[in-house]
PDB file of C-alpha atoms in Angstrom:
ATOM      1  CA  ILE J1417      24.172 -12.782 -14.987  1.00 89.00           C
ATOM      2  CA  GLU J1418      23.751 -16.454 -14.091  1.00 88.00           C
ATOM      3  CA  ILE J1419      25.354 -15.916 -10.673  1.00 93.00           C
ATOM      4  CA  CYS J1420      22.892 -13.112  -9.967  1.00 94.00           C
ATOM      5  CA  ILE J1421      19.906 -15.163 -11.123  1.00 92.00           C
ATOM      6  CA  GLU J1422      21.024 -18.096  -8.932  1.00 93.00           C
ATOM      7  CA  ASN J1423      21.400 -15.738  -5.948  1.00 95.00           C
ATOM      8  CA  LYS J1424      18.046 -14.036  -6.563  1.00 94.00           C
ATOM      9  CA  VAL J1425      19.571 -10.646  -7.368  1.00 96.00           C
ATOM     10  CA  LYS J1426      16.824  -8.633  -9.075  1.00 97.00           C
ATOM     11  CA  PHE J1427      18.841  -5.684 -10.468  1.00 97.00           C
ATOM     12  CA  LEU J1428      22.317  -5.772 -12.013  1.00 96.00           C
ATOM     13  CA  THR J1429      24.000  -2.718 -13.497  1.00 96.00           C
ATOM     14  CA  PHE J1430      27.163  -2.692 -15.599  1.00 92.00           C
ATOM     15  CA  PHE J1431      29.269   0.304 -16.568  1.00 92.00           C
ATOM     16  CA  ALA J1432      30.084  -0.519 -20.193  1.00 88.00           C
ATOM     17  CA  LEU J1433      31.237   2.855 -21.529  1.00 89.00           C
ATOM     18  CA  SER J1434      31.607   6.185 -19.797  1.00 92.00           C
ATOM     19  CA  SER J1435      30.842   9.534 -21.389  1.00 93.00           C
ATOM     20  CA  GLU J1436      34.529  10.357 -20.921  1.00 91.00           C
ATOM     21  CA  ASN J1437      35.696   7.160 -22.649  1.00 88.00           C
ATOM     22  CA  ILE J1438      33.551   7.845 -25.694  1.00 87.00           C
ATOM     23  CA  GLN J1439      36.055  10.548 -26.636  1.00 86.00           C
ATOM     24  CA  ARG J1440      38.878   7.997 -26.992  1.00 87.00           C
ATOM     25  CA  ILE J1441      39.943   6.750 -30.392  1.00 87.00           C
ATOM     26  CA  SER J1442      39.748   3.185 -29.063  1.00 87.00           C
ATOM     27  CA  VAL J1443      35.970   3.489 -28.539  1.00 89.00           C
ATOM     28  CA  ASN J1444      35.476   1.768 -31.904  1.00 87.00           C
ATOM     29  CA  ILE J1445      36.824  -1.440 -30.332  1.00 87.00           C
ATOM     30  CA  ILE J1446      33.877  -1.405 -27.906  1.00 83.00           C
ATOM     31  CA  TYR J1447      31.426  -0.670 -30.710  1.00 86.00           C
ATOM     32  CA  ASP J1448      32.863  -3.603 -32.707  1.00 88.00           C
ATOM     33  CA  LEU J1449      32.484  -5.891 -29.683  1.00 84.00           C
ATOM     34  CA  ILE J1450      28.828  -4.911 -29.412  1.00 81.00           C
ATOM     35  CA  LEU J1451      28.203  -5.390 -33.132  1.00 84.00           C
ATOM     36  CA  ASN J1452      30.052  -8.717 -33.375  1.00 85.00           C
ATOM     37  CA  ASN J1453      28.604 -10.335 -30.255  1.00 82.00           C
ATOM     38  CA  LEU J1454      25.043  -9.090 -30.163  1.00 72.00           C
ATOM     39  CA  GLU J1455      23.350 -12.032 -31.866  1.00 72.00           C
ATOM     40  CA  ILE J1456      24.956 -14.639 -29.590  1.00 78.00           C
ATOM     41  CA  PHE J1457      24.190 -12.545 -26.527  1.00 75.00           C
ATOM     42  CA  LEU J1458      20.578 -11.974 -27.585  1.00 71.00           C
ATOM     43  CA  ASP J1459      20.089 -15.676 -28.321  1.00 72.00           C
ATOM     44  CA  ASN J1460      21.262 -16.556 -24.801  1.00 74.00           C
ATOM     45  CA  ILE J1461      19.090 -13.898 -23.188  1.00 70.00           C
ATOM     46  CA  SER J1462      16.027 -14.602 -25.350  1.00 63.00           C
ATOM     47  CA  ASN J1463      16.176 -18.358 -24.899  1.00 65.00           C
ATOM     48  CA  ASN J1464      15.822 -18.242 -21.156  1.00 71.00           C
ATOM     49  CA  ASN J1465      13.294 -15.374 -21.012  1.00 74.00           C
ATOM     50  CA  LYS J1466      14.789 -14.226 -17.729  1.00 88.00           C
ATOM     51  CA  VAL J1467      16.708 -11.006 -18.353  1.00 92.00           C
ATOM     52  CA  LYS J1468      15.264  -7.633 -19.265  1.00 93.00           C
ATOM     53  CA  ILE J1469      17.937  -5.286 -20.612  1.00 92.00           C
ATOM     54  CA  GLN J1470      17.816  -1.526 -20.400  1.00 94.00           C
ATOM     55  CA  ILE J1471      20.614   0.616 -21.821  1.00 93.00           C
ATOM     56  CA  PHE J1472      21.013   4.015 -20.181  1.00 96.00           C
ATOM     57  CA  GLY J1473      23.142   7.058 -20.827  1.00 96.00           C
ATOM     58  CA  ASN J1474      23.256   9.685 -23.538  1.00 95.00           C
ATOM     59  CA  ARG J1475      22.338   8.049 -26.841  1.00 93.00           C
ATOM     60  CA  ASP J1476      22.763  11.223 -28.891  1.00 92.00           C
ATOM     61  CA  ASP J1477      26.490  10.711 -29.578  1.00 87.00           C
ATOM     62  CA  LEU J1478      26.287   6.985 -30.326  1.00 91.00           C
ATOM     63  CA  PRO J1479      26.611   5.669 -33.893  1.00 90.00           C
ATOM     64  CA  ARG J1480      23.286   4.929 -35.596  1.00 92.00           C
ATOM     65  CA  LYS J1481      23.976   1.178 -35.859  1.00 89.00           C
ATOM     66  CA  ILE J1482      24.641   1.029 -32.088  1.00 89.00           C
ATOM     67  CA  LYS J1483      21.366   2.850 -31.423  1.00 91.00           C
ATOM     68  CA  LYS J1484      19.538   0.273 -33.554  1.00 90.00           C
ATOM     69  CA  ILE J1485      21.133  -2.550 -31.589  1.00 87.00           C
ATOM     70  CA  ILE J1486      20.077  -0.907 -28.316  1.00 89.00           C
ATOM     71  CA  GLU J1487      16.491  -0.645 -29.556  1.00 91.00           C
ATOM     72  CA  LYS J1488      16.513  -4.297 -30.635  1.00 88.00           C
ATOM     73  CA  ILE J1489      17.923  -5.484 -27.296  1.00 88.00           C
ATOM     74  CA  GLU J1490      15.313  -3.558 -25.325  1.00 92.00           C
ATOM     75  CA  ILE J1491      12.437  -4.760 -27.523  1.00 92.00           C
ATOM     76  CA  VAL J1492      13.509  -8.433 -27.517  1.00 87.00           C
ATOM     77  CA  THR J1493      13.925  -8.533 -23.715  1.00 90.00           C
ATOM     78  CA  LYS J1494      11.020  -6.235 -22.794  1.00 92.00           C
ATOM     79  CA  GLY J1495       8.806  -8.968 -21.337  1.00 91.00           C
ATOM     80  CA  ASN J1496      11.491 -10.593 -19.184  1.00 91.00           C
ATOM     81  CA  SER J1497      11.494  -9.946 -15.463  1.00 91.00           C
ATOM     82  CA  GLN J1498      13.632 -12.369 -13.468  1.00 92.00           C
ATOM     83  CA  LEU J1499      16.680 -10.064 -13.657  1.00 95.00           C
ATOM     84  CA  TYR J1500      16.795  -6.438 -14.740  1.00 96.00           C
ATOM     85  CA  LEU J1501      20.144  -5.811 -16.430  1.00 94.00           C
ATOM     86  CA  ASN J1502      20.971  -2.135 -16.775  1.00 96.00           C
ATOM     87  CA  VAL J1503      23.918  -1.261 -18.980  1.00 93.00           C
ATOM     88  CA  ALA J1504      25.491   2.188 -18.760  1.00 95.00           C
ATOM     89  CA  LEU J1505      26.611   3.222 -22.245  1.00 93.00           C
ATOM     90  CA  ASN J1506      27.953   6.730 -22.847  1.00 94.00           C
ATOM     91  CA  TYR J1507      27.081   7.380 -19.225  1.00 97.00           C
ATOM     92  CA  GLY J1508      28.465   9.834 -16.709  1.00 97.00           C
ATOM     93  CA  SER J1509      26.845  10.688 -13.412  1.00 97.00           C
ATOM     94  CA  LYS J1510      27.632  14.380 -13.734  1.00 97.00           C
ATOM     95  CA  ASN J1511      26.012  14.439 -17.188  1.00 96.00           C
ATOM     96  CA  GLU J1512      22.982  12.600 -15.805  1.00 97.00           C
ATOM     97  CA  ILE J1513      22.497  15.181 -13.061  1.00 96.00           C
ATOM     98  CA  VAL J1514      22.920  18.089 -15.488  1.00 96.00           C
ATOM     99  CA  GLN J1515      20.351  16.490 -17.810  1.00 95.00           C
ATOM    100  CA  CYS J1516      18.028  15.973 -14.854  1.00 95.00           C
ATOM    101  CA  PHE J1517      18.098  19.666 -13.945  1.00 91.00           C
ATOM    102  CA  ASN J1518      17.717  20.721 -17.581  1.00 92.00           C
ATOM    103  CA  ASN J1519      14.621  18.485 -17.790  1.00 90.00           C
ATOM    104  CA  LEU J1520      13.242  20.143 -14.684  1.00 89.00           C
ATOM    105  CA  LEU J1521      13.866  23.608 -16.089  1.00 87.00           C
ATOM    106  CA  ASN J1522      12.373  22.696 -19.470  1.00 88.00           C
ATOM    107  CA  ASN J1523       9.280  21.243 -17.796  1.00 83.00           C
ATOM    108  CA  ASN J1524       8.607  24.474 -15.911  1.00 71.00           C
ATOM    109  CA  ALA J1525       9.560  22.966 -12.579  1.00 62.00           C
ATOM    110  CA  LYS J1526      10.843  26.338 -11.406  1.00 64.00           C
ATOM    111  CA  ASP J1527       7.641  26.795  -9.405  1.00 70.00           C
ATOM    112  CA  GLU J1528       8.174  23.443  -7.652  1.00 77.00           C
ATOM    113  CA  VAL J1529      10.345  22.810  -4.667  1.00 84.00           C
ATOM    114  CA  ILE J1530      13.045  20.446  -5.863  1.00 86.00           C
ATOM    115  CA  ASN J1531      13.362  17.433  -3.583  1.00 91.00           C
ATOM    116  CA  GLU J1532      15.040  14.043  -3.754  1.00 93.00           C
ATOM    117  CA  GLN J1533      12.036  12.303  -5.320  1.00 93.00           C
ATOM    118  CA  ILE J1534      11.716  14.865  -8.110  1.00 92.00           C
ATOM    119  CA  ILE J1535      15.411  14.455  -8.878  1.00 94.00           C
ATOM    120  CA  ARG J1536      15.087  10.639  -8.876  1.00 96.00           C
ATOM    121  CA  ASP J1537      12.095  10.845 -11.207  1.00 95.00           C
ATOM    122  CA  ASN J1538      14.262  12.685 -13.741  1.00 95.00           C
ATOM    123  CA  LEU J1539      17.294  10.393 -13.673  1.00 97.00           C
ATOM    124  CA  TYR J1540      17.942   7.766 -16.360  1.00 97.00           C
ATOM    125  CA  LEU J1541      16.641   4.875 -14.224  1.00 97.00           C
ATOM    126  CA  PRO J1542      13.879   6.364 -12.070  1.00 96.00           C
ATOM    127  CA  ASP J1543      12.294   3.007 -11.222  1.00 95.00           C
ATOM    128  CA  VAL J1544      15.487   1.169 -10.289  1.00 97.00           C
ATOM    129  CA  PRO J1545      16.374   1.006  -6.582  1.00 97.00           C
ATOM    130  CA  ASP J1546      19.720   2.290  -5.390  1.00 97.00           C
ATOM    131  CA  PRO J1547      22.450  -0.360  -5.572  1.00 97.00           C
ATOM    132  CA  ASP J1548      23.189  -2.367  -2.437  1.00 97.00           C
ATOM    133  CA  ILE J1549      26.635  -3.416  -3.681  1.00 97.00           C
ATOM    134  CA  LEU J1550      29.147  -1.833  -6.041  1.00 97.00           C
ATOM    135  CA  ILE J1551      32.030  -4.030  -7.198  1.00 97.00           C
ATOM    136  CA  ARG J1552      34.906  -2.041  -8.678  1.00 97.00           C
ATOM    137  CA  THR J1553      37.300  -4.239 -10.628  1.00 96.00           C
ATOM    138  CA  GLY J1554      40.795  -3.674 -11.967  1.00 95.00           C
ATOM    139  CA  GLY J1555      42.483  -2.495  -8.789  1.00 95.00           C
ATOM    140  CA  PHE J1556      41.093   1.044  -8.972  1.00 94.00           C
ATOM    141  CA  GLN J1557      39.672   2.625  -5.835  1.00 95.00           C
ATOM    142  CA  ARG J1558      37.568   5.317  -7.414  1.00 94.00           C
ATOM    143  CA  LEU J1559      33.977   5.514  -8.578  1.00 95.00           C
ATOM    144  CA  SER J1560      34.719   7.004 -12.001  1.00 94.00           C
ATOM    145  CA  ASN J1561      31.590   9.157 -12.266  1.00 95.00           C
ATOM    146  CA  PHE J1562      29.246   6.173 -11.853  1.00 96.00           C
ATOM    147  CA  LEU J1563      25.797   6.558 -10.261  1.00 97.00           C
ATOM    148  CA  LEU J1564      27.077   9.152  -7.789  1.00 97.00           C
ATOM    149  CA  PHE J1565      23.582  10.223  -6.726  1.00 96.00           C
ATOM    150  CA  GLN J1566      22.367   6.645  -6.319  1.00 97.00           C
ATOM    151  CA  ILE J1567      25.258   5.095  -4.353  1.00 96.00           C
ATOM    152  CA  SER J1568      25.198   7.220  -1.204  1.00 94.00           C
ATOM    153  CA  TYR J1569      24.537   4.128   0.971  1.00 95.00           C
ATOM    154  CA  THR J1570      25.917   1.444  -1.327  1.00 97.00           C
ATOM    155  CA  GLU J1571      28.494  -0.986   0.081  1.00 97.00           C
ATOM    156  CA  LEU J1572      31.718  -0.686  -1.932  1.00 97.00           C
ATOM    157  CA  PHE J1573      33.958  -3.643  -2.768  1.00 98.00           C
ATOM    158  CA  PHE J1574      37.253  -3.259  -4.604  1.00 97.00           C
ATOM    159  CA  THR J1575      39.114  -6.052  -6.345  1.00 97.00           C
ATOM    160  CA  LYS J1576      42.362  -6.108  -8.278  1.00 97.00           C
ATOM    161  CA  THR J1577      40.840  -8.661 -10.628  1.00 97.00           C
ATOM    162  CA  LEU J1578      40.092  -7.303 -14.087  1.00 95.00           C
ATOM    163  CA  TRP J1579      36.455  -7.557 -15.148  1.00 88.00           C
ATOM    164  CA  PRO J1580      36.801 -10.384 -17.663  1.00 86.00           C
ATOM    165  CA  GLU J1581      38.721 -12.539 -15.160  1.00 94.00           C
ATOM    166  CA  ILE J1582      36.451 -12.134 -12.134  1.00 95.00           C
ATOM    167  CA  THR J1583      35.321 -15.552 -10.954  1.00 96.00           C
ATOM    168  CA  GLU J1584      32.108 -16.892  -9.507  1.00 96.00           C
ATOM    169  CA  LYS J1585      34.016 -17.656  -6.308  1.00 97.00           C
ATOM    170  CA  GLU J1586      35.095 -14.019  -5.944  1.00 98.00           C
ATOM    171  CA  ILE J1587      31.589 -12.699  -6.589  1.00 97.00           C
ATOM    172  CA  ILE J1588      30.044 -15.142  -4.100  1.00 97.00           C
ATOM    173  CA  ASN J1589      32.691 -14.115  -1.559  1.00 98.00           C
ATOM    174  CA  ILE J1590      31.633 -10.467  -1.993  1.00 98.00           C
ATOM    175  CA  PHE J1591      27.966 -11.453  -1.642  1.00 97.00           C
ATOM    176  CA  ASN J1592      28.788 -13.285   1.610  1.00 97.00           C
ATOM    177  CA  LYS J1593      30.729 -10.299   2.991  1.00 97.00           C
ATOM    178  CA  TYR J1594      27.768  -8.084   2.137  1.00 97.00           C
ATOM    179  CA  LYS J1595      25.365 -10.357   4.012  1.00 95.00           C
ATOM    180  CA  ASN J1596      27.419  -9.819   7.189  1.00 96.00           C
ATOM    181  CA  ILE J1597      27.248  -6.018   7.049  1.00 95.00           C
ATOM    182  CA  GLU J1598      24.862  -4.250   9.377  1.00 92.00           C
ATOM    183  CA  ARG J1599      23.447  -1.530   7.149  1.00 89.00           C
ATOM    184  CA  LYS J1600      22.454   1.664   8.959  1.00 85.00           C
ATOM    185  CA  TYR J1601      21.778   4.048   6.062  1.00 81.00           C
ATOM    186  CA  GLY J1602      23.433   6.936   7.876  1.00 75.00           C
ATOM    187  CA  LEU J1603      21.627   6.351  11.177  1.00 71.00           C
TER     188      LEU J1603
END
């Protein structure tokens, strides 16, 4: 977060928990991490009044105490605007697209011509621009059902470093590589 603020990154999105991972028995470890670290995290975020946090994904299957934490985080950081931190929790791109089309059907959009903007307006983060950079950690070279609609022209960077061990130097190196890319957006 601090690296992004220092480098004037406006939007940062993390993939905290996929809709597939929520089925694992070990998901309670992630819930415990959220519950046990929330106050410290919120104090850091609230003290600097820089970061607005938005949690996105399907909240229906989340435990009630996690939902309350999400609401608190979003309320406490609502007025912040230096960095928009989006956290994918119980998120899957395929589920997002299915929900998008169900919303369109439920809102009587069958008379409308479906176009890219209408789809974007019905995604979880309609007002967030498409990512410029995606950093995949842990040595995997797959996208794991993450923002598939939104990353069509995103620059992909893969690192063997696990997420908790990624360093400022490695992130800055990726930022510098990105700056040297001539982006053509399919043209």
